[in-house]
Amino acid sequence: MSKGYEERYLMTLLSSVINQKESPEPLRYLNWDKMFRIADYHRVAHVVYYGIMGLDVEIPQSIRQRFFGKYLESVHRVERLRSAERQVQTLLERNGINCFFLNYSDFVKCYPIEEMCCREFIEIGTEKKYAQVIRTLLWDADFEERYTEIRGELYYRVPGNKVLCFNQTMFFSRSMQKFYINLVRSLPNKKGQNHIKEMNASETYLFLMCRLTDSYARGDISLSQIMDFWAFYKTQGEFFLWPYIYERLKELKIEEFAERLEYLILRWFGTGTGIENVEIYDNMESYIFSKGTEGREVSEQFLPLIKTVADCYSRDRKKEELGRLVAWLFPDREYMETIYPALEKAGALLPVFWLIRLERYFRRMVGSRMEEKFRISKKTLFRFMWRKYQGVKTEEKVEKEEKKEREQEEQKVQKEQEEQEEQKTAEIPN
């Protein structure tokens, strides 16, 4: 999809809101239903509501109400997640779980208005070995596991508390996984805690950049992630240790992408001055809004991870297809016993029954193919029979007519013979 006016105006509104400026009115007709769908898909609809509140434009009331509903959700979310985060931290500290939090209470402070924060979860980073323990602890605290497309395990508790737990498997790149493990193990403890770790500004920047890079490579990066990163960058940038950050980015082989992404974010939310090669950033915008279907070739040039991810997914699909084929060719014993009960007492003959099953299947398949090849449809068969019937009927009619003609001929001949005999009898003298 090519970036339309709705996408461009959406970025204008987000930039105005985050920079506390008056929202400019649209210069042309807007499809507000499309605006809401894009904003909601990228989880920034509540931020857009701040931008449209003072607009003197005609917005359908139903659409305005949907934006308002997302705004109300964000208002109630802030204090609720703050309180739940403190409870979960106490729970994990008490049970000796080494982990770190992307502190929700810290991120909301990065926004000019706390309710603008795009983060919807309490986010916990830990090692893979603690996953089951955390699951049990949260279950005992009335959290239930929910399905999520986000990499990690999502837990939910009424009235809307969400906890997202992740480990090194959240990253596709091996170098990022290694970076994550080293990060978790080297982080210092939070003040007054023995197991809860704490990241400084530079480490948080690196973690967020790795997350953005991974999401971009997979084609599922969202504007909410970018806004969280920008809000953090804008308020904490003065505390970054740039030599340390550049060194780590080079080790991760994402230094060029990080630079490009920062320039794109500056183009959206900052001054945007001094940016060259505008075509590259146009392609990056298309890539983000199309979820990786457009602008892919340009992005692959400075982020080879995109192609690596695509190749890996392709290999995984082939492996899955091969696995399904093998499972179909050689089913497990329980399934085979339902077909061949004799296997219950002769399990060692399972390979033999596999061959019998395959032989039966292929024999049926060949038979059905032959049947299809020489099959005559009912309609065709009916026409053939009708024509045959008509032909038989015609032949019978012809035979009857011929028989009738023969009988008439015979009668005529017989009559002529009788007349001749009468004449001869009349000529003989008495």
Short mmCIF file of C-alpha atoms in Angstrom, two decimals:
data_model
loop_
_atom_site.label_atom_id
_atom_site.label_comp_id
_atom_site.label_asym_id
_atom_site.label_seq_id
_atom_site.Cartn_x
_atom_site.Cartn_y
_atom_site.Cartn_z
CA MET A 1 0.00 0.00 0.00
CA SER A 2 1.29 3.44 -0.89
CA LYS A 3 1.27 5.89 1.96
CA GLY A 4 -1.88 7.96 1.64
CA TYR A 5 -2.93 11.28 3.12
CA GLU A 6 -4.42 9.57 6.19
CA GLU A 7 -1.02 8.10 7.11
CA ARG A 8 0.75 11.43 6.57
CA TYR A 9 -1.82 13.37 8.61
CA LEU A 10 -1.64 10.75 11.37
CA MET A 11 2.09 11.42 11.75
CA THR A 12 1.41 15.18 11.74
CA LEU A 13 -1.07 14.79 14.60
CA LEU A 14 1.25 12.55 16.63
CA SER A 15 4.13 14.99 16.19
CA SER A 16 1.96 17.93 17.29
CA VAL A 17 0.73 16.08 20.38
CA ILE A 18 4.12 14.77 21.54
CA ASN A 19 5.69 18.21 21.04
CA GLN A 20 2.75 20.02 22.68
CA LYS A 21 1.87 22.07 19.59
CA GLU A 22 -1.46 23.01 18.10
CA SER A 23 -2.74 20.44 15.63
CA PRO A 24 -2.98 21.77 12.05
CA GLU A 25 -6.26 21.20 10.26
CA PRO A 26 -6.26 18.74 7.35
CA LEU A 27 -5.79 20.29 3.92
CA ARG A 28 -8.05 17.84 2.12
CA TYR A 29 -10.79 15.31 2.73
CA LEU A 30 -9.96 12.62 5.29
CA ASN A 31 -11.39 9.15 5.64
CA TRP A 32 -11.76 9.25 9.43
CA ASP A 33 -12.76 5.61 9.66
CA LYS A 34 -9.46 4.69 7.99
CA MET A 35 -7.64 7.10 10.32
CA PHE A 36 -9.02 5.31 13.37
CA ARG A 37 -8.25 1.85 12.00
CA ILE A 38 -4.61 2.76 11.30
CA ALA A 39 -4.17 4.49 14.67
CA ASP A 40 -5.79 1.62 16.56
CA TYR A 41 -3.73 -0.97 14.68
CA HIS A 42 -0.55 0.83 15.75
CA ARG A 43 -1.96 1.33 19.29
CA VAL A 44 -1.78 5.15 19.20
CA ALA A 45 -5.51 5.99 18.92
CA HIS A 46 -5.55 7.43 22.46
CA VAL A 47 -2.77 9.86 21.48
CA VAL A 48 -4.65 10.94 18.35
CA TYR A 49 -7.63 11.89 20.51
CA TYR A 50 -5.53 14.67 22.10
CA GLY A 51 -4.83 15.95 18.59
CA ILE A 52 -8.43 16.05 17.37
CA MET A 53 -10.01 17.58 20.50
CA GLY A 54 -9.49 21.17 19.33
CA LEU A 55 -9.87 20.60 15.58
CA ASP A 56 -12.58 22.62 13.89
CA VAL A 57 -13.36 19.93 11.35
CA GLU A 58 -16.35 17.68 10.85
CA ILE A 59 -15.58 14.25 12.31
CA PRO A 60 -18.33 11.61 12.44
CA GLN A 61 -19.61 11.31 16.00
CA SER A 62 -19.21 7.53 15.99
CA ILE A 63 -15.51 7.86 15.06
CA ARG A 64 -14.92 10.59 17.62
CA GLN A 65 -16.52 8.34 20.26
CA ARG A 66 -14.20 5.46 19.33
CA PHE A 67 -11.15 7.70 19.77
CA PHE A 68 -12.58 8.87 23.09
CA GLY A 69 -13.00 5.26 24.22
CA LYS A 70 -9.29 4.59 23.63
CA TYR A 71 -8.44 7.78 25.52
CA LEU A 72 -10.50 6.60 28.53
CA GLU A 73 -8.68 3.25 28.49
CA SER A 74 -5.32 5.02 28.71
CA VAL A 75 -6.52 7.26 31.55
CA HIS A 76 -7.57 4.28 33.68
CA ARG A 77 -4.50 2.27 32.69
CA VAL A 78 -1.81 4.52 34.20
CA GLU A 79 -2.59 4.23 37.91
CA ARG A 80 -3.72 0.63 37.56
CA LEU A 81 -0.41 -0.53 36.04
CA ARG A 82 1.62 1.56 38.47
CA SER A 83 0.02 -0.21 41.41
CA ALA A 84 0.22 -3.67 39.82
CA GLU A 85 3.89 -3.16 38.94
CA ARG A 86 4.79 -2.57 42.57
CA GLN A 87 2.92 -5.72 43.59
CA VAL A 88 4.59 -7.89 40.95
CA GLN A 89 8.06 -6.55 41.82
CA THR A 90 7.48 -7.41 45.48
CA LEU A 91 6.24 -10.88 44.51
CA LEU A 92 9.29 -11.72 42.35
CA GLU A 93 11.76 -10.23 44.85
CA ARG A 94 10.26 -12.28 47.65
CA ASN A 95 10.61 -15.48 45.62
CA GLY A 96 14.20 -14.81 44.48
CA ILE A 97 13.57 -14.31 40.73
CA ASN A 98 16.47 -12.49 39.05
CA CYS A 99 14.88 -10.13 36.53
CA PHE A 100 14.60 -6.54 35.36
CA PHE A 101 11.58 -4.32 34.73
CA LEU A 102 11.05 -1.80 31.96
CA ASN A 103 9.56 0.40 34.63
CA TYR A 104 6.15 1.61 33.54
CA SER A 105 6.21 4.35 36.17
CA ASP A 106 9.43 5.71 34.61
CA PHE A 107 8.18 5.61 31.02
CA VAL A 108 4.94 7.50 31.71
CA LYS A 109 7.03 10.35 33.12
CA CYS A 110 8.75 10.72 29.74
CA TYR A 111 5.49 11.92 28.13
CA PRO A 112 4.19 15.49 28.45
CA ILE A 113 0.92 13.97 29.73
CA GLU A 114 1.21 10.60 31.48
CA GLU A 115 -1.94 9.22 29.87
CA MET A 116 -0.28 9.54 26.44
CA CYS A 117 2.05 6.64 27.26
CA CYS A 118 1.69 3.90 24.65
CA ARG A 119 2.92 1.10 26.88
CA GLU A 120 0.08 -1.27 27.76
CA PHE A 121 1.92 -3.87 29.86
CA ILE A 122 4.11 -4.36 32.87
CA GLU A 123 7.19 -5.73 31.11
CA ILE A 124 9.56 -8.18 32.82
CA GLY A 125 12.82 -9.47 31.38
CA THR A 126 14.34 -12.62 32.83
CA GLU A 127 16.18 -15.81 31.91
CA LYS A 128 14.42 -18.72 30.27
CA LYS A 129 14.87 -20.99 33.30
CA TYR A 130 12.54 -18.79 35.40
CA ALA A 131 9.61 -18.93 32.96
CA GLN A 132 7.71 -21.75 34.69
CA VAL A 133 8.28 -20.33 38.18
CA ILE A 134 6.93 -16.93 37.13
CA ARG A 135 3.94 -18.59 35.49
CA THR A 136 3.09 -20.36 38.74
CA LEU A 137 3.58 -17.23 40.87
CA LEU A 138 1.37 -15.10 38.64
CA TRP A 139 -1.25 -17.83 38.49
CA ASP A 140 -1.37 -17.84 42.31
CA ALA A 141 -1.76 -14.04 42.18
CA ASP A 142 -4.96 -14.43 40.05
CA PHE A 143 -3.30 -13.78 36.67
CA GLU A 144 -4.30 -16.01 33.79
CA GLU A 145 -2.26 -16.63 30.66
CA ARG A 146 -3.56 -15.05 27.45
CA TYR A 147 -2.63 -15.52 23.82
CA THR A 148 -0.57 -12.72 22.28
CA GLU A 149 1.16 -12.14 18.95
CA ILE A 150 3.84 -10.18 20.81
CA ARG A 151 6.90 -12.29 21.56
CA GLY A 152 6.69 -13.26 25.20
CA GLU A 153 4.11 -14.63 27.61
CA LEU A 154 1.14 -12.43 28.42
CA TYR A 155 -0.75 -12.64 31.72
CA TYR A 156 -4.01 -10.85 32.51
CA ARG A 157 -5.86 -10.01 35.71
CA VAL A 158 -9.19 -8.23 36.09
CA PRO A 159 -9.82 -5.29 35.76
CA GLY A 160 -7.17 -4.90 33.05
CA ASN A 161 -3.68 -5.51 34.46
CA LYS A 162 -1.39 -7.03 31.84
CA VAL A 163 2.05 -8.50 32.48
CA LEU A 164 4.38 -9.40 29.60
CA CYS A 165 7.29 -11.72 30.48
CA PHE A 166 10.09 -12.35 28.00
CA ASN A 167 13.56 -13.85 27.75
CA GLN A 168 16.31 -14.11 25.13
CA THR A 169 14.01 -15.96 22.73
CA MET A 170 12.21 -12.69 22.02
CA PHE A 171 15.10 -11.82 19.66
CA PHE A 172 15.71 -13.54 16.34
CA SER A 173 19.36 -12.60 16.00
CA ARG A 174 21.90 -14.76 17.86
CA SER A 175 24.00 -11.70 18.62
CA MET A 176 20.99 -9.98 20.21
CA GLN A 177 20.20 -13.07 22.26
CA LYS A 178 23.79 -13.13 23.51
CA PHE A 179 23.61 -9.40 24.29
CA TYR A 180 20.39 -9.97 26.25
CA ILE A 181 21.81 -12.82 28.37
CA ASN A 182 24.95 -10.82 29.19
CA LEU A 183 22.77 -7.82 30.05
CA VAL A 184 20.56 -9.75 32.47
CA ARG A 185 23.52 -11.36 34.22
CA SER A 186 25.60 -8.19 34.53
CA LEU A 187 22.95 -5.68 35.62
CA PRO A 188 23.33 -4.32 39.15
CA ASN A 189 20.58 -4.78 41.70
CA LYS A 190 18.04 -2.06 42.12
CA LYS A 191 18.54 -0.01 45.25
CA GLY A 192 17.14 -1.87 48.24
CA GLN A 193 16.56 -5.07 46.23
CA ASN A 194 18.45 -8.35 46.05
CA HIS A 195 17.01 -9.84 42.86
CA ILE A 196 15.37 -7.03 40.88
CA LYS A 197 17.92 -5.62 38.42
CA GLU A 198 18.07 -2.08 37.07
CA MET A 199 19.22 -0.72 33.70
CA ASN A 200 20.80 2.68 33.23
CA ALA A 201 19.83 5.03 30.38
CA SER A 202 22.43 3.66 27.90
CA GLU A 203 21.48 0.04 28.51
CA THR A 204 17.79 0.88 28.16
CA TYR A 205 18.55 2.63 24.85
CA LEU A 206 20.38 -0.47 23.56
CA PHE A 207 17.60 -2.80 24.66
CA LEU A 208 14.90 -0.66 23.03
CA MET A 209 16.93 -0.32 19.84
CA CYS A 210 17.44 -4.10 19.65
CA ARG A 211 13.71 -4.54 20.12
CA LEU A 212 12.87 -2.02 17.39
CA THR A 213 15.39 -3.65 15.03
CA ASP A 214 13.98 -7.12 15.65
CA SER A 215 10.39 -5.93 15.15
CA TYR A 216 11.38 -4.05 11.98
CA ALA A 217 13.12 -7.13 10.55
CA ARG A 218 10.03 -9.25 11.23
CA GLY A 219 7.76 -6.63 9.66
CA ASP A 220 5.63 -5.99 12.77
CA ILE A 221 7.06 -2.73 14.14
CA SER A 222 4.37 -0.38 15.48
CA LEU A 223 4.10 3.37 15.96
CA SER A 224 3.49 2.82 19.69
CA GLN A 225 6.98 1.27 20.01
CA ILE A 226 8.49 4.19 18.12
CA MET A 227 6.68 6.78 20.25
CA ASP A 228 7.83 5.09 23.48
CA PHE A 229 11.40 5.12 22.17
CA TRP A 230 11.20 8.80 21.15
CA ALA A 231 9.70 9.90 24.48
CA PHE A 232 12.50 8.07 26.32
CA TYR A 233 15.17 9.38 23.91
CA LYS A 234 13.99 12.96 24.24
CA THR A 235 14.00 13.02 28.06
CA GLN A 236 16.99 10.73 28.80
CA GLY A 237 19.30 11.50 25.86
CA GLU A 238 21.57 13.71 27.93
CA PHE A 239 22.49 10.69 30.09
CA PHE A 240 23.51 8.42 27.19
CA LEU A 241 27.12 7.24 27.02
CA TRP A 242 27.51 7.44 23.26
CA PRO A 243 30.96 5.78 22.94
CA TYR A 244 29.64 2.75 24.85
CA ILE A 245 26.43 2.71 22.75
CA TYR A 246 28.29 2.92 19.42
CA GLU A 247 30.62 0.10 20.44
CA ARG A 248 27.71 -2.18 21.36
CA LEU A 249 25.79 -1.31 18.15
CA LYS A 250 28.81 -2.29 16.06
CA GLU A 251 29.07 -5.60 17.89
CA LEU A 252 25.38 -6.19 17.15
CA LYS A 253 25.90 -5.12 13.49
CA ILE A 254 22.97 -2.73 13.56
CA GLU A 255 24.77 0.62 13.75
CA GLU A 256 23.64 1.71 10.25
CA PHE A 257 20.02 0.75 10.86
CA ALA A 258 20.02 2.52 14.25
CA GLU A 259 21.23 5.69 12.56
CA ARG A 260 18.62 5.45 9.81
CA LEU A 261 15.82 4.81 12.28
CA GLU A 262 16.85 7.76 14.46
CA TYR A 263 16.83 10.03 11.40
CA LEU A 264 13.36 8.77 10.46
CA ILE A 265 12.08 9.45 13.99
CA LEU A 266 13.61 12.94 13.85
CA ARG A 267 11.83 13.47 10.55
CA TRP A 268 8.53 12.53 12.17
CA PHE A 269 8.77 14.07 15.62
CA GLY A 270 11.85 16.31 15.62
CA THR A 271 13.09 19.10 13.40
CA GLY A 272 13.78 16.87 10.42
CA THR A 273 16.52 19.19 9.20
CA GLY A 274 19.77 17.93 7.72
CA ILE A 275 18.30 14.66 6.45
CA GLU A 276 19.51 13.60 3.02
CA ASN A 277 18.43 10.71 0.76
CA VAL A 278 14.76 11.38 1.38
CA GLU A 279 13.87 8.41 -0.83
CA ILE A 280 15.33 6.00 1.76
CA TYR A 281 13.08 7.38 4.51
CA ASP A 282 10.04 7.36 2.23
CA ASN A 283 10.69 3.66 1.69
CA MET A 284 11.12 3.09 5.42
CA GLU A 285 7.77 4.79 6.07
CA SER A 286 6.09 2.59 3.46
CA TYR A 287 7.74 -0.47 5.01
CA ILE A 288 6.40 0.39 8.47
CA PHE A 289 2.85 1.23 7.38
CA SER A 290 2.62 -1.79 5.03
CA LYS A 291 4.06 -4.14 7.67
CA GLY A 292 7.04 -5.08 5.56
CA THR A 293 5.42 -5.59 2.15
CA GLU A 294 6.66 -2.35 0.54
CA GLY A 295 10.08 -0.73 0.58
CA ARG A 296 11.66 -4.05 1.48
CA GLU A 297 14.53 -3.94 -1.01
CA VAL A 298 15.82 -0.60 0.28
CA SER A 299 15.60 -1.70 3.93
CA GLU A 300 17.50 -4.92 3.21
CA GLN A 301 20.48 -2.88 2.05
CA PHE A 302 21.19 -1.49 5.51
CA LEU A 303 19.52 -4.24 7.59
CA PRO A 304 20.45 -7.70 6.22
CA LEU A 305 18.59 -9.22 9.16
CA ILE A 306 15.36 -8.72 7.18
CA LYS A 307 16.46 -11.22 4.53
CA THR A 308 17.80 -13.58 7.19
CA VAL A 309 14.42 -13.59 8.94
CA ALA A 310 12.57 -14.19 5.67
CA ASP A 311 14.90 -17.05 4.70
CA CYS A 312 14.54 -18.64 8.13
CA TYR A 313 10.74 -18.43 7.98
CA SER A 314 10.85 -20.07 4.54
CA ARG A 315 13.05 -22.89 5.87
CA ASP A 316 10.77 -23.32 8.88
CA ARG A 317 7.74 -23.64 6.59
CA LYS A 318 9.52 -26.31 4.54
CA LYS A 319 10.47 -28.18 7.71
CA GLU A 320 6.86 -28.01 8.93
CA GLU A 321 5.59 -29.34 5.60
CA LEU A 322 8.14 -32.18 5.69
CA GLY A 323 7.20 -32.96 9.29
CA ARG A 324 3.51 -33.14 8.39
CA LEU A 325 4.31 -35.47 5.47
CA VAL A 326 6.36 -37.82 7.65
CA ALA A 327 3.65 -37.82 10.34
CA TRP A 328 1.08 -38.73 7.69
CA LEU A 329 3.19 -41.48 6.13
CA PHE A 330 4.12 -43.04 9.47
CA PRO A 331 1.39 -42.37 12.08
CA ASP A 332 1.93 -43.23 15.73
CA ARG A 333 0.99 -46.60 17.12
CA GLU A 334 -2.20 -45.43 18.87
CA TYR A 335 -3.66 -44.21 15.58
CA MET A 336 -2.61 -47.38 13.73
CA GLU A 337 -4.25 -49.55 16.40
CA THR A 338 -7.61 -47.92 15.62
CA ILE A 339 -7.24 -49.13 12.02
CA TYR A 340 -5.55 -52.46 12.71
CA PRO A 341 -6.59 -53.82 16.14
CA ALA A 342 -4.13 -56.71 15.69
CA LEU A 343 -1.34 -54.25 16.52
CA GLU A 344 -2.38 -54.17 20.17
CA LYS A 345 -0.80 -57.61 20.63
CA ALA A 346 1.89 -57.32 17.96
CA GLY A 347 3.45 -53.87 18.33
CA ALA A 348 6.69 -55.00 16.73
CA LEU A 349 4.87 -55.32 13.40
CA LEU A 350 4.10 -51.59 13.25
CA PRO A 351 6.43 -50.99 10.22
CA VAL A 352 4.71 -53.84 8.36
CA PHE A 353 1.30 -52.29 8.96
CA TRP A 354 2.64 -48.92 7.80
CA LEU A 355 3.48 -50.56 4.46
CA ILE A 356 0.08 -52.28 4.33
CA ARG A 357 -1.66 -48.97 4.98
CA LEU A 358 0.35 -47.18 2.29
CA GLU A 359 -0.23 -50.01 -0.21
CA ARG A 360 -3.99 -49.84 0.42
CA TYR A 361 -3.97 -46.07 0.09
CA PHE A 362 -2.06 -46.03 -3.20
CA ARG A 363 -4.19 -48.84 -4.60
CA ARG A 364 -7.33 -46.87 -3.81
CA MET A 365 -5.79 -43.73 -5.23
CA VAL A 366 -4.89 -45.45 -8.53
CA GLY A 367 -8.36 -46.99 -8.68
CA SER A 368 -10.05 -43.65 -8.12
CA ARG A 369 -7.84 -42.02 -10.76
CA MET A 370 -8.75 -44.71 -13.28
CA GLU A 371 -12.39 -44.33 -12.37
CA GLU A 372 -12.21 -40.58 -12.86
CA LYS A 373 -10.47 -41.06 -16.20
CA PHE A 374 -13.18 -43.36 -17.59
CA ARG A 375 -16.08 -41.98 -15.62
CA ILE A 376 -19.18 -40.99 -17.61
CA SER A 377 -21.35 -38.40 -15.96
CA LYS A 378 -24.99 -39.17 -15.24
CA LYS A 379 -26.08 -36.51 -17.69
CA THR A 380 -23.94 -37.91 -20.47
CA LEU A 381 -25.13 -41.44 -19.69
CA PHE A 382 -28.78 -40.33 -19.75
CA ARG A 383 -28.31 -38.63 -23.12
CA PHE A 384 -26.62 -41.73 -24.48
CA MET A 385 -29.43 -43.98 -23.23
CA TRP A 386 -32.08 -41.63 -24.57
CA ARG A 387 -30.47 -41.54 -27.98
CA LYS A 388 -30.10 -45.30 -27.89
CA TYR A 389 -33.73 -45.59 -26.92
CA GLN A 390 -34.73 -43.23 -29.70
CA GLY A 391 -32.63 -45.28 -32.14
CA VAL A 392 -34.19 -48.54 -31.03
CA LYS A 393 -37.61 -47.01 -31.27
CA THR A 394 -36.88 -45.81 -34.79
CA GLU A 395 -35.59 -49.25 -35.84
CA GLU A 396 -38.72 -50.93 -34.45
CA LYS A 397 -40.88 -48.48 -36.36
CA VAL A 398 -39.00 -49.14 -39.58
CA GLU A 399 -39.28 -52.90 -39.06
CA LYS A 400 -43.00 -52.61 -38.45
CA GLU A 401 -43.46 -50.53 -41.59
CA GLU A 402 -41.36 -52.97 -43.63
CA LYS A 403 -43.30 -55.92 -42.24
CA LYS A 404 -46.56 -54.17 -43.04
CA GLU A 405 -45.38 -53.49 -46.57
CA ARG A 406 -44.33 -57.13 -47.01
CA GLU A 407 -47.70 -58.31 -45.77
CA GLN A 408 -49.43 -55.91 -48.15
CA GLU A 409 -47.24 -57.15 -50.98
CA GLU A 410 -47.99 -60.77 -50.07
CA GLN A 411 -51.70 -60.04 -49.90
CA LYS A 412 -51.54 -58.30 -53.24
CA VAL A 413 -49.68 -61.20 -54.85
CA GLN A 414 -52.07 -63.71 -53.33
CA LYS A 415 -55.04 -61.71 -54.58
CA GLU A 416 -53.59 -61.56 -58.07
CA GLN A 417 -53.04 -65.34 -58.04
CA GLU A 418 -56.62 -65.94 -56.93
CA GLU A 419 -57.92 -63.69 -59.70
CA GLN A 420 -55.83 -65.56 -62.30
CA GLU A 421 -57.14 -68.92 -61.08
CA GLU A 422 -60.74 -67.66 -61.29
CA GLN A 423 -60.16 -66.53 -64.89
CA LYS A 424 -58.69 -69.89 -65.82
CA THR A 425 -61.62 -71.71 -64.21
CA ALA A 426 -64.07 -69.54 -66.21
CA GLU A 427 -62.41 -70.39 -69.56
CA ILE A 428 -62.69 -74.22 -69.15
CA PRO A 429 -65.90 -75.48 -71.03
CA ASN A 430 -68.53 -77.32 -69.14
#
